[in-house]
């Protein structure tokens, strides 16, 4: 018995020691099961891959991309020895389906030992995911690049893990979208939701209705050849492309060329926000004839089984203001505009079904008269997702995943699809929750800065949708997200590098050290507060070249500073190492404005940021003085404290759409120095 206990203790102790000696793997999304082993597999010039099993063209291309990416990541030009055993063997039982479905088997198993690596998957799709995991395993060590020994068994938690990109408000060219597909594949997202039409632009060539893009896009749209090429690019990476044509609301761009579709009077324009808006007229038979031909054409162009009809935010005033539509409602016994929209959706759903498409739409389409096959995408709240599932409808969560709201990654990460109303669903109902989608609405992005509005925060959402529900450690998430961010840049995304290029353009010089100090601690205003700063309607053609357009949505420096202050406070103000680092930051900020001011002054693009820089200097000074009081164990004079609190209140207010993210921890120091006795 004693021996037994001793053995167990020794085994447990060894496992613990092993676990402690092993650094965290930089995998994101975290796989379902990871068992670390001992030893490492060197990644050297002789690295090679062999493929067995189904070995379809998609896997062949995937392996080639994998090798090219591994070479970029390590800088090693691979030169395998002829006849030598492969370093990595890849086996998939079954090739990629010509059109990917919702319920594909995406699982894989990856084993790495010091002698080699094996990847097994039931499908090419799973093998592609496993290759991405291998790329994330490779790190630099004292002995060169290696993959640590590990056994990974992985599959996604949800089958639908999407990213919506709006290309209507600002047109985003195909090459920019393609690099975002590469990013999605790296974090195992599998649906690109393409928001192709809205009031500001209709972005797809239609040969049946050429005036849709011809008159509704100012020339910025995708040709059908470009779309086919894009869908094929996505398919090669295991990503489905779902088109969204928003109707009956958000559809002014349709009416520029086809004004008869509208409920209100034209003329219509996509020039700017000023032109009359409208919604589709659901009472005319011609509308349905149009939609039938349109869905037939687009249904062939976009092979996926799902077809998104939008359906959100229908402005009822255009129906209320049209006597013919009012008479129609009355004749059909419809009481509300929701009833009329449900009528429209039912007719549209039948058209979609005729062309073998499954309808998906936003919250507002949920109506008991629609068949249970439709899928509801929840943007207004988590509760509507549960409500849909309770009524037997499939659902996707987007509420909480709007990356255009400029939230920190942790806030998105904490949005759990199965929480709230969904937590009390039956097991059958829970299966109806298919996953979720992050959303990049494009009011405030251009091809230049869109990557930085999506990445790296989107990786945190990808993890929420792929990894087990109990993977929730925020510190671990941030550490891994930083590693993924480097990987994404080496894949060709520009989320990190664009900022400094934009700052250099604003400054007109290459040495932007002082400007970077300021940019590092600010974030754009949150939610839709940027809208309220606009003096009139948004001009979607205006340049987006201000500091607010360049800075990262989330400040790492501010988060680190805030964590340091928490550590210092929790130590009872005794942690001297933390205090020294806090002082270094505060000193940097205290004296930065003196260097930066002349630069801000001489640039029309930067002048608006002068008060932000001044506020940062004042915060630096306040924080340093607070620490001096703390060090001396003195209570600060009331007058000083009142003055500092006034500075802090001023610094809290957004200037030029920027929030100084270090205000709260500095306030904590100022308040603490009154209370602390050391
Ligand atoms: C939406 O944000 N209106 C879907």
XYZ file of C-alpha atoms and ligand atoms in Angstrom:
682
model
C 0.000 0.000 0.000
C 2.769 2.401 1.048
C 4.775 1.614 -2.083
C 1.686 2.225 -4.167
C 1.123 5.630 -2.598
C 4.793 6.452 -3.059
C 4.695 5.516 -6.754
C 1.580 7.599 -7.310
C 3.212 10.520 -5.508
C 6.398 10.215 -7.579
C 4.393 10.003 -10.827
C 2.252 12.990 -9.876
C 5.303 14.973 -8.850
C 7.077 14.152 -12.127
C 4.021 15.133 -14.148
C 3.797 18.384 -12.228
C 7.494 19.075 -12.746
C 7.109 18.303 -16.459
C 4.107 20.588 -16.729
C 5.978 23.391 -14.966
C 9.064 22.996 -17.097
C 7.027 23.189 -20.291
C 6.243 26.644 -21.580
C 2.710 27.331 -22.712
C 2.196 26.392 -26.323
C 1.222 29.340 -28.478
C -1.797 27.616 -29.972
C -4.859 29.644 -30.861
C -7.531 28.416 -30.879
C -6.536 26.083 -28.071
C -7.134 22.487 -29.234
C -9.685 20.232 -27.530
C -6.951 18.034 -26.067
C -3.212 18.681 -25.731
C -0.763 16.334 -24.070
C 2.768 17.609 -23.972
C 5.608 15.086 -24.194
C 9.328 15.449 -23.737
C 11.822 16.411 -26.377
C 11.500 18.496 -29.509
C 11.449 17.950 -33.242
C 14.062 20.136 -34.944
C 12.868 22.140 -37.937
C 15.949 22.359 -40.152
C 16.745 22.757 -43.807
C 16.034 19.069 -44.388
C 12.402 19.432 -43.206
C 10.046 17.591 -45.560
C 6.418 16.479 -45.775
C 4.887 13.348 -47.293
C 1.187 12.833 -47.966
C -0.763 9.565 -47.993
C -4.445 8.662 -48.192
C -6.947 10.608 -50.281
C -4.238 13.068 -51.296
C -6.529 15.403 -53.233
C -5.514 18.602 -54.988
C -6.708 20.714 -52.046
C -4.434 18.869 -49.623
C -1.548 19.027 -52.078
C -2.007 22.803 -52.371
C -2.477 23.081 -48.598
C 0.823 21.295 -47.967
C 2.602 23.586 -50.426
C 1.217 26.653 -48.671
C 2.201 25.116 -45.332
C 5.811 24.589 -46.425
C 6.007 28.107 -47.876
C 4.622 29.584 -44.667
C 6.926 27.530 -42.438
C 9.803 28.770 -44.548
C 8.636 32.394 -44.114
C 8.171 31.918 -40.374
C 11.626 30.409 -39.844
C 13.510 32.058 -42.688
C 14.791 28.616 -43.684
C 14.868 27.731 -47.397
C 13.983 24.037 -47.130
C 16.143 21.641 -49.080
C 15.130 18.080 -48.179
C 17.586 15.237 -48.785
C 16.510 12.877 -51.544
C 15.289 9.551 -50.178
C 15.255 10.657 -46.534
C 12.173 9.898 -44.416
C 9.682 12.766 -44.241
C 9.771 14.923 -41.097
C 5.977 15.256 -41.177
C 3.587 12.701 -42.642
C 0.061 13.813 -43.456
C -2.822 11.441 -44.007
C -6.451 12.258 -44.828
C -8.989 9.504 -45.483
C -11.241 11.627 -47.657
C -10.720 14.653 -49.911
C -12.417 18.037 -49.717
C -16.063 18.164 -50.838
C -16.636 20.295 -53.955
C -19.054 22.411 -51.929
C -18.375 22.394 -48.209
C -21.317 21.685 -45.943
C -22.134 22.785 -42.444
C -21.519 19.402 -40.826
C -18.114 18.426 -42.238
C -15.788 16.368 -40.054
C -13.059 18.880 -39.186
C -11.197 16.745 -36.646
C -7.519 15.814 -36.726
C -4.816 14.222 -34.604
C -1.287 15.516 -34.559
C 1.585 13.704 -32.875
C 5.040 15.228 -32.616
C 8.044 13.356 -31.204
C 11.750 14.077 -31.410
C 11.882 11.650 -34.354
C 9.064 13.017 -36.520
C 5.461 14.183 -36.735
C 2.273 12.507 -37.918
C -0.980 14.174 -38.834
C -4.123 12.044 -39.316
C -7.558 13.309 -40.278
C -10.779 11.792 -41.613
C -10.959 14.601 -44.199
C -8.668 17.018 -45.997
C -10.447 19.754 -44.031
C -9.200 18.294 -40.744
C -5.706 17.878 -42.200
C -5.657 21.572 -43.207
C -6.513 22.515 -39.619
C -3.773 20.215 -38.319
C -1.200 21.884 -40.573
C -2.178 25.258 -39.092
C -1.654 23.830 -35.611
C 1.802 22.586 -36.589
C 2.734 26.084 -37.826
C 1.774 27.504 -34.430
C 3.813 24.870 -32.573
C 7.103 25.889 -34.169
C 9.153 28.230 -31.990
C 12.715 29.462 -31.753
C 14.843 27.939 -28.969
C 18.484 27.859 -27.973
C 18.976 24.993 -30.397
C 17.116 26.554 -33.334
C 13.532 26.230 -34.547
C 11.671 23.246 -33.089
C 8.207 21.787 -32.658
C 7.777 20.515 -29.086
C 6.738 16.893 -28.557
C 2.981 16.795 -28.193
C -0.133 14.748 -28.883
C -3.103 16.824 -30.007
C -6.626 15.551 -30.591
C -8.787 18.322 -31.859
C -12.173 19.172 -33.256
C -14.303 22.320 -33.183
C -16.956 23.049 -30.599
C -19.219 24.783 -33.154
C -19.534 23.993 -36.867
C -20.076 27.662 -37.913
C -17.219 30.025 -37.082
C -17.515 33.072 -39.241
C -16.267 36.543 -39.991
C -18.569 39.076 -41.652
C -16.911 41.708 -43.809
C -19.024 44.618 -45.014
C -17.787 45.757 -48.417
C -20.629 48.162 -49.095
C -19.816 51.176 -46.880
C -16.204 50.991 -48.017
C -15.253 48.781 -50.913
C -12.558 46.279 -49.985
C -10.603 44.824 -52.926
C -10.166 41.091 -53.416
C -6.472 40.979 -52.486
C -7.237 42.463 -49.055
C -10.068 39.983 -48.542
C -7.812 37.103 -49.564
C -5.229 37.882 -46.928
C -8.071 37.957 -44.411
C -9.060 34.477 -45.578
C -5.477 33.403 -44.841
C -5.870 34.836 -41.359
C -9.176 33.044 -40.872
C -7.635 29.734 -41.926
C -4.787 30.276 -39.440
C -7.301 30.474 -36.568
C -9.593 27.811 -38.034
C -12.535 30.029 -38.916
C -14.603 28.490 -41.666
C -17.235 30.976 -42.924
C -16.681 34.291 -44.698
C -19.962 36.166 -44.544
C -19.746 38.672 -47.390
C -22.026 41.670 -46.763
C -22.250 42.586 -50.437
C -24.997 45.159 -50.587
C -26.249 47.969 -48.410
C -27.485 51.524 -48.870
C -24.011 52.747 -49.856
C -23.121 50.232 -52.541
C -24.117 47.123 -54.449
C -20.865 45.231 -54.984
C -21.581 42.258 -57.256
C -21.791 42.149 -61.011
C -25.176 40.841 -62.134
C -25.522 39.934 -65.774
C -29.298 39.662 -65.438
C -29.648 43.044 -63.717
C -26.558 44.959 -64.835
C -27.764 48.247 -63.353
C -27.452 46.833 -59.797
C -23.669 47.182 -59.666
C -23.539 49.340 -62.785
C -25.409 52.214 -61.154
C -25.318 51.201 -57.489
C -21.573 51.008 -56.886
C -19.710 53.965 -58.424
C -17.649 51.412 -60.296
C -16.351 49.568 -57.240
C -17.708 46.039 -57.429
C -16.543 42.446 -57.953
C -16.892 40.849 -61.379
C -18.330 37.348 -61.467
C -14.900 36.026 -62.502
C -13.357 37.654 -59.412
C -16.045 36.154 -57.226
C -15.491 32.647 -58.612
C -11.768 32.997 -58.054
C -12.345 34.264 -54.507
C -14.712 31.415 -53.630
C -12.195 28.910 -54.955
C -9.426 30.541 -52.881
C -11.635 30.268 -49.799
C -12.630 26.686 -50.575
C -8.963 25.651 -50.842
C -8.584 26.902 -47.281
C -11.683 25.122 -45.987
C -13.747 28.324 -45.849
C -17.352 28.645 -47.020
C -18.464 31.935 -48.559
C -21.991 33.084 -47.670
C -23.271 36.075 -49.638
C -25.569 38.591 -47.972
C -27.888 40.755 -50.044
C -29.654 42.866 -47.458
C -33.391 43.253 -48.143
C -35.989 44.768 -47.753
C -34.134 47.445 -45.712
C -30.558 48.694 -46.176
C -31.159 48.497 -49.901
C -30.943 51.978 -51.396
C -28.175 50.856 -53.776
C -30.596 48.462 -55.532
C -32.963 51.324 -56.278
C -30.481 53.537 -58.119
C -30.812 51.330 -61.178
C -34.200 49.768 -60.360
C -36.310 52.467 -58.663
C -39.535 50.482 -59.158
C -38.406 48.103 -56.399
C -38.579 50.883 -53.821
C -41.481 51.814 -51.562
C -40.627 55.504 -51.659
C -39.869 58.147 -54.226
C -36.440 58.568 -55.800
C -34.235 59.602 -57.339
C -31.831 57.353 -55.447
C -28.091 57.698 -55.162
C -25.169 55.961 -53.487
C -23.131 59.157 -53.534
C -23.425 59.796 -49.823
C -25.750 59.493 -46.875
C -27.881 62.421 -48.043
C -29.839 60.743 -50.830
C -33.359 59.545 -50.020
C -33.377 56.117 -48.433
C -36.120 53.581 -48.861
C -37.060 49.956 -48.421
C -38.204 47.397 -50.951
C -41.894 47.377 -51.848
C -43.178 43.931 -50.789
C -46.652 44.454 -52.268
C -45.750 44.361 -55.969
C -45.655 41.040 -57.829
C -42.821 42.453 -59.963
C -40.640 42.543 -56.836
C -40.908 38.751 -56.528
C -40.299 38.194 -60.236
C -37.152 40.298 -59.873
C -36.019 38.428 -56.762
C -36.647 35.066 -58.425
C -34.322 35.883 -61.310
C -31.824 37.518 -58.973
C -31.646 34.546 -56.574
C -31.366 32.166 -59.523
C -28.317 34.021 -60.838
C -26.642 34.642 -57.482
C -27.501 31.150 -56.250
C -25.403 29.716 -59.070
C -22.567 32.159 -58.527
C -22.389 31.368 -54.785
C -22.516 27.587 -54.424
C -23.013 27.428 -50.640
C -26.351 26.052 -49.438
C -26.971 29.154 -47.299
C -28.075 32.524 -48.688
C -28.263 35.546 -46.378
C -31.134 37.954 -47.011
C -30.295 40.456 -44.275
C -33.698 41.568 -43.025
C -32.377 43.921 -40.320
C -33.483 47.431 -39.366
C -36.337 47.851 -41.827
C -37.435 51.457 -41.554
C -41.236 51.210 -41.500
C -41.762 54.881 -42.306
C -41.480 54.151 -46.023
C -44.297 51.640 -45.802
C -46.343 53.877 -43.487
C -45.976 56.743 -45.946
C -47.203 54.802 -48.961
C -51.036 54.616 -49.271
C -50.876 51.671 -51.700
C -48.838 49.657 -49.176
C -51.220 50.611 -46.372
C -54.171 49.410 -48.475
C -52.345 46.125 -49.157
C -51.740 45.589 -45.433
C -55.399 46.211 -44.690
C -56.622 43.941 -47.473
C -54.434 41.105 -46.151
C -55.356 41.619 -42.507
C -51.805 42.651 -41.527
C -51.624 44.746 -38.377
C -47.955 45.669 -38.216
C -44.980 46.234 -40.450
C -43.465 43.109 -38.886
C -46.398 41.179 -40.384
C -45.647 42.712 -43.765
C -41.965 41.851 -43.459
C -42.887 38.287 -42.493
C -45.046 38.090 -45.630
C -42.113 39.300 -47.730
C -39.735 36.831 -46.064
C -42.110 33.908 -46.593
C -42.326 34.671 -50.294
C -38.580 35.161 -50.474
C -37.976 31.917 -48.602
C -40.034 30.019 -51.194
C -37.942 31.568 -53.962
C -34.754 30.560 -52.132
C -36.050 27.020 -51.641
C -36.902 26.804 -55.351
C -33.247 27.568 -56.074
C -32.055 25.081 -53.418
C -30.975 27.685 -50.904
C -31.483 27.848 -47.158
C -32.452 31.250 -45.838
C -30.411 32.967 -43.191
C -31.153 36.440 -41.858
C -30.780 38.753 -38.883
C -32.934 38.617 -35.728
C -35.766 40.513 -37.326
C -36.685 37.653 -39.672
C -37.681 35.391 -36.771
C -41.383 34.691 -37.251
C -43.380 31.517 -36.565
C -44.698 31.423 -40.126
C -41.237 30.701 -41.493
C -40.081 27.064 -41.822
C -37.695 25.674 -39.203
C -34.939 25.291 -41.779
C -34.057 28.979 -41.677
C -31.180 30.255 -39.551
C -31.378 33.377 -37.425
C -28.285 35.476 -36.806
C -28.528 37.310 -33.534
C -27.117 40.835 -33.466
C -29.395 42.601 -30.985
C -28.863 40.381 -27.976
C -28.036 36.927 -26.812
C -31.610 36.284 -25.717
C -32.921 36.205 -29.278
C -30.562 33.318 -30.003
C -32.140 31.278 -27.221
C -35.627 32.385 -28.265
C -34.983 31.134 -31.803
C -33.632 27.800 -30.565
C -36.663 27.346 -28.289
C -38.879 27.717 -31.345
C -36.799 25.181 -33.236
C -34.709 27.559 -35.390
C -30.981 27.294 -35.942
C -29.033 30.303 -34.727
C -25.732 32.123 -34.861
C -24.414 34.597 -32.323
C -22.980 37.908 -33.466
C -24.082 40.054 -30.544
C -20.878 40.607 -28.578
C -18.663 39.882 -31.571
C -18.883 43.236 -33.396
C -15.208 44.089 -33.865
C -16.142 47.517 -35.255
C -17.207 48.541 -31.730
C -13.523 48.707 -30.743
C -13.902 46.538 -27.647
C -10.877 44.873 -26.067
C -10.294 41.250 -27.051
C -11.141 40.082 -23.521
C -14.641 41.511 -23.755
C -15.380 39.577 -26.943
C -13.675 36.513 -25.512
C -16.002 36.502 -22.522
C -19.129 36.359 -24.679
C -20.204 32.738 -24.405
C -22.832 31.543 -26.910
C -24.264 29.071 -24.411
C -24.722 31.558 -21.581
C -27.789 33.617 -20.669
C -31.004 32.191 -22.056
C -29.057 29.551 -23.994
C -27.783 27.952 -20.780
C -31.256 26.637 -19.952
C -31.926 25.130 -23.385
C -32.404 21.382 -23.692
C -29.595 19.386 -25.284
C -31.607 19.182 -28.517
C -32.191 22.924 -28.541
C -28.516 23.620 -27.817
C -27.579 21.729 -30.955
C -29.471 24.392 -32.906
C -26.879 26.951 -31.883
C -24.510 26.515 -34.763
C -21.835 28.958 -33.680
C -21.209 32.604 -34.335
C -19.676 35.290 -36.459
C -17.576 38.321 -35.743
C -18.698 41.366 -37.718
C -16.569 44.018 -39.385
C -18.955 46.767 -40.454
C -17.166 49.126 -42.768
C -18.219 52.687 -41.931
C -14.766 53.483 -40.569
C -12.392 51.226 -42.428
C -10.492 51.384 -45.670
C -8.421 48.728 -47.437
C -5.471 50.281 -45.618
C -6.617 49.823 -42.022
C -9.266 47.098 -42.139
C -6.814 44.389 -41.051
C -6.071 46.202 -37.805
C -9.757 46.543 -37.012
C -10.203 42.787 -37.397
C -6.902 41.360 -36.123
C -5.600 40.134 -33.807
C -8.805 40.459 -31.744
C -10.654 38.198 -34.145
C -8.399 35.346 -33.047
C -9.939 35.551 -29.557
C -13.422 35.161 -31.057
C -12.193 32.284 -33.206
C -11.026 30.560 -30.041
C -14.376 31.084 -28.306
C -16.080 29.308 -31.209
C -13.575 26.483 -31.658
C -12.169 25.595 -28.238
C -13.881 23.816 -25.330
C -16.162 26.006 -23.236
C -13.813 25.871 -20.223
C -10.936 27.537 -22.100
C -11.411 30.975 -20.547
C -8.100 32.187 -19.066
C -7.782 35.779 -20.272
C -4.045 36.155 -19.513
C -3.304 33.003 -21.456
C -5.490 34.265 -24.292
C -3.563 37.545 -24.538
C -0.185 35.789 -24.444
C -1.212 33.426 -27.242
C -2.933 36.166 -29.230
C 0.345 38.103 -29.358
C 2.105 35.063 -30.785
C -0.664 34.564 -33.356
C -0.405 38.234 -34.269
C 3.189 37.695 -35.421
C 2.117 34.665 -37.410
C -0.649 36.678 -39.081
C 1.777 39.404 -40.154
C 4.059 36.821 -41.685
C 1.007 35.473 -43.563
C 0.648 38.881 -45.223
C -1.846 40.663 -42.974
C -0.886 44.239 -42.144
C -2.795 44.812 -38.894
C 0.380 45.594 -36.986
C 2.628 47.284 -39.514
C 0.071 49.670 -41.029
C -0.157 51.798 -37.913
C 3.377 53.129 -38.039
C 3.165 53.724 -41.781
C 0.051 55.813 -41.215
C 1.697 57.674 -38.336
C 4.728 58.410 -40.505
C 2.474 59.817 -43.199
C 0.789 62.080 -40.648
C 4.124 63.215 -39.263
C 5.920 63.534 -42.583
C 9.095 62.099 -41.062
C 10.399 58.613 -40.405
C 11.426 58.987 -36.735
C 8.109 58.798 -34.968
C 9.385 57.603 -31.583
C 7.542 60.284 -29.600
C 4.366 59.908 -31.645
C 4.438 56.176 -30.997
C 4.583 56.783 -27.229
C 1.262 58.612 -27.507
C -0.277 56.200 -30.031
C 0.607 53.276 -27.763
C -1.681 54.448 -24.948
C -4.761 55.661 -26.817
C -7.701 53.807 -28.306
C -10.518 54.943 -30.573
C -13.806 55.777 -28.845
C -16.010 52.755 -28.290
C -19.348 51.512 -29.557
C -20.933 53.976 -31.971
C -19.628 57.100 -30.245
C -17.633 58.073 -33.311
C -20.901 58.658 -35.125
C -21.969 61.265 -32.609
C -18.811 63.310 -33.327
C -19.802 63.705 -36.943
C -21.185 67.144 -37.697
C -23.510 65.914 -40.471
C -24.084 62.779 -42.530
C -21.008 60.600 -42.930
C -19.063 61.169 -46.130
C -17.911 57.696 -47.082
C -15.440 59.169 -49.566
C -13.579 61.214 -46.969
C -10.028 60.074 -46.173
C -9.660 57.982 -43.025
C -6.168 59.150 -42.202
C -6.391 60.586 -38.705
C -4.798 59.247 -35.540
C -8.125 57.583 -34.668
C -7.877 55.633 -37.938
C -4.306 54.524 -37.327
C -4.183 53.441 -33.693
C -4.866 49.908 -32.554
C -8.358 49.250 -31.181
C -6.743 47.912 -28.016
C -3.715 49.332 -26.226
C -1.338 46.636 -24.959
C 0.743 49.234 -23.144
C -2.276 50.493 -21.195
C -3.299 46.972 -20.227
C 0.231 46.159 -19.070
C 0.453 49.422 -17.125
C -2.893 48.775 -15.498
C -1.803 45.245 -14.530
C 1.400 46.658 -13.026
C -0.567 49.152 -10.934
C -2.871 46.353 -9.728
C 0.170 44.295 -8.766
C 1.650 47.266 -6.904
C -1.601 48.041 -5.070
C -2.123 44.398 -4.141
C 1.387 44.239 -2.671
C 0.335 46.973 -0.236
C 2.566 49.381 -2.218
C 5.649 47.324 -1.331
C 6.489 45.728 -4.687
C 9.521 47.852 -5.565
C 10.154 46.197 -8.909
C 6.593 47.003 -9.981
C 6.968 50.560 -8.706
C 10.200 51.039 -10.659
C 8.490 49.947 -13.858
C 5.500 52.182 -13.156
C 7.880 55.105 -12.692
C 9.582 54.339 -15.996
C 6.251 54.548 -17.819
C 5.129 57.693 -15.998
C 8.442 59.418 -16.648
C 8.239 58.580 -20.338
C 4.775 60.133 -20.530
C 5.672 63.104 -18.343
C 8.373 64.285 -20.755
C 6.997 63.044 -24.083
C 4.870 66.075 -24.872
C 7.890 68.388 -24.925
C 9.339 66.307 -27.752
C 6.092 65.622 -29.522
C 4.458 69.043 -29.484
C 6.460 70.574 -32.386
C 5.665 67.548 -34.530
C 1.929 67.714 -33.781
C 1.917 71.447 -34.414
C 3.313 71.218 -37.942
C 0.858 68.631 -39.314
C -2.738 69.381 -40.266
C -3.529 65.734 -39.505
C -1.973 65.778 -36.031
C -2.913 69.189 -34.626
C -6.147 67.852 -33.163
C -4.101 65.499 -30.973
C -2.196 68.265 -29.154
C -4.518 68.195 -26.100
C -4.227 64.394 -25.887
C -0.458 64.629 -25.652
C -0.743 67.392 -23.033
C -3.153 65.304 -20.995
C -0.740 62.380 -21.092
C 2.064 64.598 -19.763
C -0.165 65.788 -16.914
C -1.127 62.218 -16.056
C 2.558 61.263 -15.983
C 3.304 64.122 -13.579
C 0.312 63.296 -11.357
C 1.293 59.638 -11.154
C 4.913 60.433 -10.290
C 3.889 62.830 -7.539
C 1.439 60.282 -6.167
C 4.256 57.729 -5.963
C 6.473 60.267 -4.174
C 3.778 60.740 -1.541
C 3.383 56.979 -1.236
C 7.143 56.496 -0.879
C 7.322 59.069 1.900
C 4.263 57.582 3.577
C 2.684 61.025 3.500
C -0.886 61.922 2.888
C -1.099 64.302 0.017
C -2.481 67.809 0.578
C -6.185 68.166 -0.221
C -5.534 70.968 -2.656
C -3.046 68.883 -4.649
C -5.458 65.981 -4.774
C -8.320 68.192 -5.965
C -6.091 69.572 -8.712
C -5.041 66.130 -9.843
C -8.607 64.870 -9.887
C -9.526 67.794 -12.145
C -6.690 66.819 -14.499
C -7.908 63.228 -14.437
C -11.506 64.174 -15.189
C -10.324 66.256 -18.125
C -8.148 63.422 -19.435
C -11.118 61.032 -19.341
C -12.938 62.979 -22.028
C -12.312 61.797 -25.577
C -10.339 64.225 -27.745
C -10.230 63.801 -31.518
C -12.071 60.532 -30.988
C -9.269 59.179 -28.810
C -9.438 57.776 -25.314
C -6.369 57.888 -23.091
C -6.356 54.387 -21.683
C -4.025 55.008 -18.729
C -6.306 57.426 -16.893
C -7.910 54.855 -14.598
C -4.674 53.357 -13.196
C -3.184 56.842 -12.672
C -6.360 57.807 -10.821
C -5.891 54.711 -8.683
C -2.393 55.879 -7.712
C -3.588 59.397 -6.926
C -6.429 58.090 -4.783
C -4.166 55.509 -3.100
C -1.606 58.071 -2.029
C -4.201 59.603 0.261
C -5.005 56.336 1.982
C -1.786 54.376 2.117
C 0.331 54.188 5.206
C 3.503 52.217 4.736
C -26.984 44.910 -38.004
O -26.024 45.250 -37.280
N -27.891 45.796 -38.352
C -27.114 43.550 -38.469
